[in-house]
């Protein structure tokens, strides 16, 4: 159970830092360096708008990262705990 809790905690931290970390950097730039954010990008849009639009793919990547880490590390540990709790023969909980 301790390994499962640790893996789950690490999973939440990675996904949270990926999504909220980018957003915090965006907000910090907006507040601290507004001249950079209002400057036009090569496409003609303000850099702030481009950074805001990039937030959506960053959040999507955080979700994909969350799912990848969950399937790779957390789910196998959860299956082991479930097997141990319900016995090796009946791996699924009964309703």
JSON list of C-alpha atoms in Angstrom, two decimals:
[
{"chain": "A", "resi": 1, "resn": "UNK", "atom": "CA", "xyz": [0.00, 0.00, 0.00]},
{"chain": "A", "resi": 2, "resn": "UNK", "atom": "CA", "xyz": [2.86, 2.36, 0.77]},
{"chain": "A", "resi": 3, "resn": "UNK", "atom": "CA", "xyz": [4.29, 1.94, -2.72]},
{"chain": "A", "resi": 4, "resn": "UNK", "atom": "CA", "xyz": [0.88, 2.55, -4.27]},
{"chain": "A", "resi": 5, "resn": "UNK", "atom": "CA", "xyz": [0.36, 5.74, -2.24]},
{"chain": "A", "resi": 6, "resn": "UNK", "atom": "CA", "xyz": [3.83, 6.98, -3.15]},
{"chain": "A", "resi": 7, "resn": "UNK", "atom": "CA", "xyz": [3.31, 6.29, -6.86]},
{"chain": "A", "resi": 8, "resn": "UNK", "atom": "CA", "xyz": [-0.09, 7.96, -6.81]},
{"chain": "A", "resi": 9, "resn": "UNK", "atom": "CA", "xyz": [1.30, 11.00, -5.02]},
{"chain": "A", "resi": 10, "resn": "UNK", "atom": "CA", "xyz": [4.14, 11.29, -7.53]},
{"chain": "A", "resi": 11, "resn": "UNK", "atom": "CA", "xyz": [1.64, 11.00, -10.36]},
{"chain": "A", "resi": 12, "resn": "UNK", "atom": "CA", "xyz": [-0.46, 13.87, -9.03]},
{"chain": "A", "resi": 13, "resn": "UNK", "atom": "CA", "xyz": [2.61, 16.06, -8.51]},
{"chain": "A", "resi": 14, "resn": "UNK", "atom": "CA", "xyz": [3.97, 15.57, -12.02]},
{"chain": "A", "resi": 15, "resn": "UNK", "atom": "CA", "xyz": [0.65, 16.35, -13.69]},
{"chain": "A", "resi": 16, "resn": "UNK", "atom": "CA", "xyz": [-0.04, 19.33, -11.44]},
{"chain": "A", "resi": 17, "resn": "UNK", "atom": "CA", "xyz": [3.40, 20.85, -11.94]},
{"chain": "A", "resi": 18, "resn": "UNK", "atom": "CA", "xyz": [3.18, 20.37, -15.69]},
{"chain": "A", "resi": 19, "resn": "UNK", "atom": "CA", "xyz": [-0.15, 22.17, -16.08]},
{"chain": "A", "resi": 20, "resn": "UNK", "atom": "CA", "xyz": [-0.02, 24.70, -13.27]},
{"chain": "A", "resi": 21, "resn": "UNK", "atom": "CA", "xyz": [3.69, 25.37, -13.66]},
{"chain": "A", "resi": 22, "resn": "UNK", "atom": "CA", "xyz": [3.23, 26.64, -17.19]},
{"chain": "A", "resi": 23, "resn": "UNK", "atom": "CA", "xyz": [0.23, 28.71, -16.12]},
{"chain": "A", "resi": 24, "resn": "UNK", "atom": "CA", "xyz": [2.21, 30.23, -13.23]},
{"chain": "A", "resi": 25, "resn": "UNK", "atom": "CA", "xyz": [5.03, 31.18, -15.62]},
{"chain": "A", "resi": 26, "resn": "UNK", "atom": "CA", "xyz": [2.48, 32.75, -17.97]},
{"chain": "A", "resi": 27, "resn": "UNK", "atom": "CA", "xyz": [0.89, 34.76, -15.15]},
{"chain": "A", "resi": 28, "resn": "UNK", "atom": "CA", "xyz": [4.28, 35.85, -13.82]},
{"chain": "A", "resi": 29, "resn": "UNK", "atom": "CA", "xyz": [5.32, 37.10, -17.24]},
{"chain": "A", "resi": 30, "resn": "UNK", "atom": "CA", "xyz": [2.04, 38.93, -17.61]},
{"chain": "A", "resi": 31, "resn": "UNK", "atom": "CA", "xyz": [2.42, 40.71, -14.28]},
{"chain": "A", "resi": 32, "resn": "UNK", "atom": "CA", "xyz": [6.17, 41.27, -14.13]},
{"chain": "A", "resi": 33, "resn": "UNK", "atom": "CA", "xyz": [7.08, 41.90, -17.79]},
{"chain": "A", "resi": 34, "resn": "UNK", "atom": "CA", "xyz": [4.01, 43.24, -19.59]},
{"chain": "A", "resi": 35, "resn": "UNK", "atom": "CA", "xyz": [6.17, 44.78, -22.32]},
{"chain": "A", "resi": 36, "resn": "UNK", "atom": "CA", "xyz": [7.26, 41.32, -23.45]},
{"chain": "A", "resi": 37, "resn": "UNK", "atom": "CA", "xyz": [3.74, 39.92, -23.38]},
{"chain": "A", "resi": 38, "resn": "UNK", "atom": "CA", "xyz": [2.29, 42.79, -25.42]},
{"chain": "A", "resi": 39, "resn": "UNK", "atom": "CA", "xyz": [5.03, 42.66, -28.05]},
{"chain": "A", "resi": 40, "resn": "UNK", "atom": "CA", "xyz": [3.84, 41.14, -31.34]},
{"chain": "A", "resi": 41, "resn": "UNK", "atom": "CA", "xyz": [5.09, 37.68, -32.26]},
{"chain": "A", "resi": 42, "resn": "UNK", "atom": "CA", "xyz": [6.26, 36.91, -35.83]},
{"chain": "A", "resi": 43, "resn": "UNK", "atom": "CA", "xyz": [2.68, 35.87, -36.66]},
{"chain": "A", "resi": 44, "resn": "UNK", "atom": "CA", "xyz": [1.39, 39.33, -35.72]},
{"chain": "A", "resi": 45, "resn": "UNK", "atom": "CA", "xyz": [-0.44, 38.16, -32.59]},
{"chain": "A", "resi": 46, "resn": "UNK", "atom": "CA", "xyz": [0.72, 39.45, -29.20]},
{"chain": "A", "resi": 47, "resn": "UNK", "atom": "CA", "xyz": [3.09, 37.08, -27.44]},
{"chain": "A", "resi": 48, "resn": "UNK", "atom": "CA", "xyz": [0.69, 36.96, -24.47]},
{"chain": "A", "resi": 49, "resn": "UNK", "atom": "CA", "xyz": [-2.08, 35.62, -26.67]},
{"chain": "A", "resi": 50, "resn": "UNK", "atom": "CA", "xyz": [0.23, 33.02, -28.20]},
{"chain": "A", "resi": 51, "resn": "UNK", "atom": "CA", "xyz": [1.32, 31.92, -24.72]},
{"chain": "A", "resi": 52, "resn": "UNK", "atom": "CA", "xyz": [-2.32, 31.75, -23.62]},
{"chain": "A", "resi": 53, "resn": "UNK", "atom": "CA", "xyz": [-3.20, 29.60, -26.63]},
{"chain": "A", "resi": 54, "resn": "UNK", "atom": "CA", "xyz": [-0.27, 27.29, -25.87]},
{"chain": "A", "resi": 55, "resn": "UNK", "atom": "CA", "xyz": [-1.84, 26.63, -22.44]},
{"chain": "A", "resi": 56, "resn": "UNK", "atom": "CA", "xyz": [-4.39, 24.29, -24.01]},
{"chain": "A", "resi": 57, "resn": "UNK", "atom": "CA", "xyz": [-1.83, 21.89, -25.55]},
{"chain": "A", "resi": 58, "resn": "UNK", "atom": "CA", "xyz": [0.26, 22.05, -22.37]},
{"chain": "A", "resi": 59, "resn": "UNK", "atom": "CA", "xyz": [-2.78, 21.02, -20.32]},
{"chain": "A", "resi": 60, "resn": "UNK", "atom": "CA", "xyz": [-3.52, 18.26, -22.83]},
{"chain": "A", "resi": 61, "resn": "UNK", "atom": "CA", "xyz": [0.07, 17.03, -22.55]},
{"chain": "A", "resi": 62, "resn": "UNK", "atom": "CA", "xyz": [-0.26, 17.02, -18.75]},
{"chain": "A", "resi": 63, "resn": "UNK", "atom": "CA", "xyz": [-3.32, 14.78, -19.08]},
{"chain": "A", "resi": 64, "resn": "UNK", "atom": "CA", "xyz": [-1.47, 12.45, -21.48]},
{"chain": "A", "resi": 65, "resn": "UNK", "atom": "CA", "xyz": [1.52, 12.37, -19.11]},
{"chain": "A", "resi": 66, "resn": "UNK", "atom": "CA", "xyz": [-0.80, 11.61, -16.19]},
{"chain": "A", "resi": 67, "resn": "UNK", "atom": "CA", "xyz": [-2.39, 8.74, -18.07]},
{"chain": "A", "resi": 68, "resn": "UNK", "atom": "CA", "xyz": [0.98, 7.34, -19.20]},
{"chain": "A", "resi": 69, "resn": "UNK", "atom": "CA", "xyz": [2.45, 7.39, -15.70]},
{"chain": "A", "resi": 70, "resn": "UNK", "atom": "CA", "xyz": [-0.75, 5.93, -14.23]},
{"chain": "A", "resi": 71, "resn": "UNK", "atom": "CA", "xyz": [-0.75, 3.02, -16.65]},
{"chain": "A", "resi": 72, "resn": "UNK", "atom": "CA", "xyz": [2.97, 2.41, -16.33]},
{"chain": "A", "resi": 73, "resn": "UNK", "atom": "CA", "xyz": [3.49, 2.70, -12.57]},
{"chain": "A", "resi": 74, "resn": "UNK", "atom": "CA", "xyz": [0.29, 3.10, -10.56]},
{"chain": "A", "resi": 75, "resn": "UNK", "atom": "CA", "xyz": [-2.02, 0.57, -12.24]},
{"chain": "A", "resi": 76, "resn": "UNK", "atom": "CA", "xyz": [0.36, -2.40, -11.85]},
{"chain": "A", "resi": 77, "resn": "UNK", "atom": "CA", "xyz": [0.76, -1.58, -8.16]},
{"chain": "A", "resi": 78, "resn": "UNK", "atom": "CA", "xyz": [-3.01, -1.28, -7.76]},
{"chain": "A", "resi": 79, "resn": "UNK", "atom": "CA", "xyz": [-3.48, -4.67, -9.44]},
{"chain": "A", "resi": 80, "resn": "UNK", "atom": "CA", "xyz": [-0.96, -6.22, -7.05]},
{"chain": "A", "resi": 81, "resn": "UNK", "atom": "CA", "xyz": [-2.74, -4.75, -4.04]},
{"chain": "A", "resi": 82, "resn": "UNK", "atom": "CA", "xyz": [-6.12, -5.91, -5.40]},
{"chain": "A", "resi": 83, "resn": "UNK", "atom": "CA", "xyz": [-4.78, -9.44, -5.99]},
{"chain": "A", "resi": 84, "resn": "UNK", "atom": "CA", "xyz": [-3.33, -9.52, -2.50]},
{"chain": "A", "resi": 85, "resn": "UNK", "atom": "CA", "xyz": [-6.58, -8.25, -0.96]},
{"chain": "A", "resi": 86, "resn": "UNK", "atom": "CA", "xyz": [-8.93, -10.57, -2.86]},
{"chain": "A", "resi": 87, "resn": "UNK", "atom": "CA", "xyz": [-6.67, -13.54, -3.33]},
{"chain": "A", "resi": 88, "resn": "UNK", "atom": "CA", "xyz": [-4.75, -14.76, -6.35]},
{"chain": "A", "resi": 89, "resn": "UNK", "atom": "CA", "xyz": [-7.73, -16.64, -7.82]},
{"chain": "A", "resi": 90, "resn": "UNK", "atom": "CA", "xyz": [-10.31, -13.84, -7.73]},
{"chain": "A", "resi": 91, "resn": "UNK", "atom": "CA", "xyz": [-8.46, -10.66, -8.84]},
{"chain": "A", "resi": 92, "resn": "UNK", "atom": "CA", "xyz": [-11.63, -8.56, -9.22]},
{"chain": "A", "resi": 93, "resn": "UNK", "atom": "CA", "xyz": [-13.70, -7.33, -6.26]},
{"chain": "A", "resi": 94, "resn": "UNK", "atom": "CA", "xyz": [-17.13, -8.83, -5.84]},
{"chain": "A", "resi": 95, "resn": "UNK", "atom": "CA", "xyz": [-20.25, -6.67, -6.05]}
]
